[in-house]
Amino acid sequence: FLTALVPSERACRERGCRHKPLLAVGRQLVLQARRWLPGRDLALVADSGFAALAFLAALSRRGVTIVTRLRLDAALYDPAPPRRP
């Protein structure tokens, strides 16, 4: 329901405009949806390109649930907590 064009760094350099990384644009779009739907649960399903820790932390602080693949260098030390019934 919400899309944004994210040109490459090279395309921005050729046009003489400032490059905005994919994660910055993605965070901006999700936070806009959060502002539009303040009382609703918001879940984001994304590919592994969005598994950056800063991106996930910024959105989880705003109450957004994110489902993504684990990064290849992910280190899991403890098992997941038990689920609530």
PDB file of C-alpha atoms in Angstrom:
ATOM      1  CA  PHE A   1       0.000   0.000   0.000  1.00  0.00           C
ATOM      2  CA  LEU A   2       3.019   2.289   0.287  1.00  0.00           C
ATOM      3  CA  THR A   3       6.006   2.318  -2.066  1.00  0.00           C
ATOM      4  CA  ALA A   4       9.103   4.444  -2.552  1.00  0.00           C
ATOM      5  CA  LEU A   5      11.695   4.646  -5.271  1.00  0.00           C
ATOM      6  CA  VAL A   6      15.213   4.133  -3.922  1.00  0.00           C
ATOM      7  CA  PRO A   7      17.724   5.031  -6.644  1.00  0.00           C
ATOM      8  CA  SER A   8      21.240   3.639  -6.452  1.00  0.00           C
ATOM      9  CA  GLU A   9      24.167   5.626  -5.140  1.00  0.00           C
ATOM     10  CA  ARG A  10      25.537   5.930  -8.676  1.00  0.00           C
ATOM     11  CA  ALA A  11      22.238   7.251 -10.060  1.00  0.00           C
ATOM     12  CA  CYS A  12      22.116   9.883  -7.318  1.00  0.00           C
ATOM     13  CA  ARG A  13      25.708  10.886  -8.004  1.00  0.00           C
ATOM     14  CA  GLU A  14      24.936  11.294 -11.732  1.00  0.00           C
ATOM     15  CA  ARG A  15      21.896  13.458 -10.946  1.00  0.00           C
ATOM     16  CA  GLY A  16      23.737  15.447  -8.308  1.00  0.00           C
ATOM     17  CA  CYS A  17      21.292  14.603  -5.537  1.00  0.00           C
ATOM     18  CA  ARG A  18      21.864  13.159  -2.071  1.00  0.00           C
ATOM     19  CA  HIS A  19      21.733   9.359  -1.791  1.00  0.00           C
ATOM     20  CA  LYS A  20      19.394   7.902   0.824  1.00  0.00           C
ATOM     21  CA  PRO A  21      20.134   4.264   1.729  1.00  0.00           C
ATOM     22  CA  LEU A  22      17.452   1.583   1.469  1.00  0.00           C
ATOM     23  CA  LEU A  23      17.236   1.082   5.234  1.00  0.00           C
ATOM     24  CA  ALA A  24      16.700   4.819   5.825  1.00  0.00           C
ATOM     25  CA  VAL A  25      13.858   4.897   3.301  1.00  0.00           C
ATOM     26  CA  GLY A  26      12.374   1.686   4.714  1.00  0.00           C
ATOM     27  CA  ARG A  27      12.466   3.049   8.266  1.00  0.00           C
ATOM     28  CA  GLN A  28      10.813   6.261   7.099  1.00  0.00           C
ATOM     29  CA  LEU A  29       7.994   4.359   5.343  1.00  0.00           C
ATOM     30  CA  VAL A  30       7.302   2.084   8.311  1.00  0.00           C
ATOM     31  CA  LEU A  31       7.278   5.012  10.749  1.00  0.00           C
ATOM     32  CA  GLN A  32       4.866   6.862   8.442  1.00  0.00           C
ATOM     33  CA  ALA A  33       2.537   3.857   8.518  1.00  0.00           C
ATOM     34  CA  ARG A  34       2.919   3.816  12.338  1.00  0.00           C
ATOM     35  CA  ARG A  35       1.788   7.483  12.448  1.00  0.00           C
ATOM     36  CA  TRP A  36      -1.194   6.712  10.231  1.00  0.00           C
ATOM     37  CA  LEU A  37      -2.243   3.705  12.344  1.00  0.00           C
ATOM     38  CA  PRO A  38      -1.369   4.658  15.942  1.00  0.00           C
ATOM     39  CA  GLY A  39      -3.646   2.200  17.764  1.00  0.00           C
ATOM     40  CA  ARG A  40      -3.067  -0.814  15.521  1.00  0.00           C
ATOM     41  CA  ASP A  41      -0.584  -3.672  15.733  1.00  0.00           C
ATOM     42  CA  LEU A  42       1.873  -3.271  12.877  1.00  0.00           C
ATOM     43  CA  ALA A  43       3.876  -6.242  11.581  1.00  0.00           C
ATOM     44  CA  LEU A  44       6.530  -5.941   8.895  1.00  0.00           C
ATOM     45  CA  VAL A  45       7.647  -8.968   6.883  1.00  0.00           C
ATOM     46  CA  ALA A  46      10.941  -8.300   5.127  1.00  0.00           C
ATOM     47  CA  ASP A  47      13.808 -10.085   3.443  1.00  0.00           C
ATOM     48  CA  SER A  48      17.286 -10.440   4.913  1.00  0.00           C
ATOM     49  CA  GLY A  49      18.326  -7.062   3.507  1.00  0.00           C
ATOM     50  CA  PHE A  50      16.357  -5.486   6.349  1.00  0.00           C
ATOM     51  CA  ALA A  51      17.988  -7.563   9.107  1.00  0.00           C
ATOM     52  CA  ALA A  52      20.236  -4.687  10.211  1.00  0.00           C
ATOM     53  CA  LEU A  53      20.346  -4.290  13.983  1.00  0.00           C
ATOM     54  CA  ALA A  54      19.929  -0.492  13.990  1.00  0.00           C
ATOM     55  CA  PHE A  55      16.896  -0.759  11.678  1.00  0.00           C
ATOM     56  CA  LEU A  56      15.276  -3.487  13.797  1.00  0.00           C
ATOM     57  CA  ALA A  57      15.953  -1.650  17.060  1.00  0.00           C
ATOM     58  CA  ALA A  58      14.559   1.662  15.771  1.00  0.00           C
ATOM     59  CA  LEU A  59      11.301   0.041  14.717  1.00  0.00           C
ATOM     60  CA  SER A  60      10.881  -2.233  17.734  1.00  0.00           C
ATOM     61  CA  ARG A  61      11.131   0.845  20.001  1.00  0.00           C
ATOM     62  CA  ARG A  62       8.084   2.202  18.154  1.00  0.00           C
ATOM     63  CA  GLY A  63       6.079  -0.986  18.695  1.00  0.00           C
ATOM     64  CA  VAL A  64       6.511  -2.502  15.222  1.00  0.00           C
ATOM     65  CA  THR A  65       6.905  -6.292  14.990  1.00  0.00           C
ATOM     66  CA  ILE A  66       9.439  -7.316  12.353  1.00  0.00           C
ATOM     67  CA  VAL A  67       9.768 -10.776  10.796  1.00  0.00           C
ATOM     68  CA  THR A  68      12.924 -11.320   8.756  1.00  0.00           C
ATOM     69  CA  ARG A  69      15.471 -14.009   8.009  1.00  0.00           C
ATOM     70  CA  LEU A  70      18.447 -14.261  10.311  1.00  0.00           C
ATOM     71  CA  ARG A  71      21.687 -12.757   9.123  1.00  0.00           C
ATOM     72  CA  LEU A  72      24.404 -15.227   8.138  1.00  0.00           C
ATOM     73  CA  ASP A  73      26.571 -14.039  11.031  1.00  0.00           C
ATOM     74  CA  ALA A  74      23.767 -14.232  13.620  1.00  0.00           C
ATOM     75  CA  ALA A  75      24.817 -15.722  16.945  1.00  0.00           C
ATOM     76  CA  LEU A  76      22.070 -17.306  19.029  1.00  0.00           C
ATOM     77  CA  TYR A  77      23.165 -17.980  22.608  1.00  0.00           C
ATOM     78  CA  ASP A  78      19.941 -18.783  24.462  1.00  0.00           C
ATOM     79  CA  PRO A  79      16.825 -20.644  23.373  1.00  0.00           C
ATOM     80  CA  ALA A  80      13.717 -18.616  22.684  1.00  0.00           C
ATOM     81  CA  PRO A  81      11.555 -17.878  25.728  1.00  0.00           C
ATOM     82  CA  PRO A  82       8.514 -20.141  26.189  1.00  0.00           C
ATOM     83  CA  ARG A  83       5.403 -18.988  24.378  1.00  0.00           C
ATOM     84  CA  ARG A  84       2.407 -17.711  26.286  1.00  0.00           C
ATOM     85  CA  PRO A  85      -0.707 -19.862  25.964  1.00  0.00           C
TER      86      PRO A  85
END
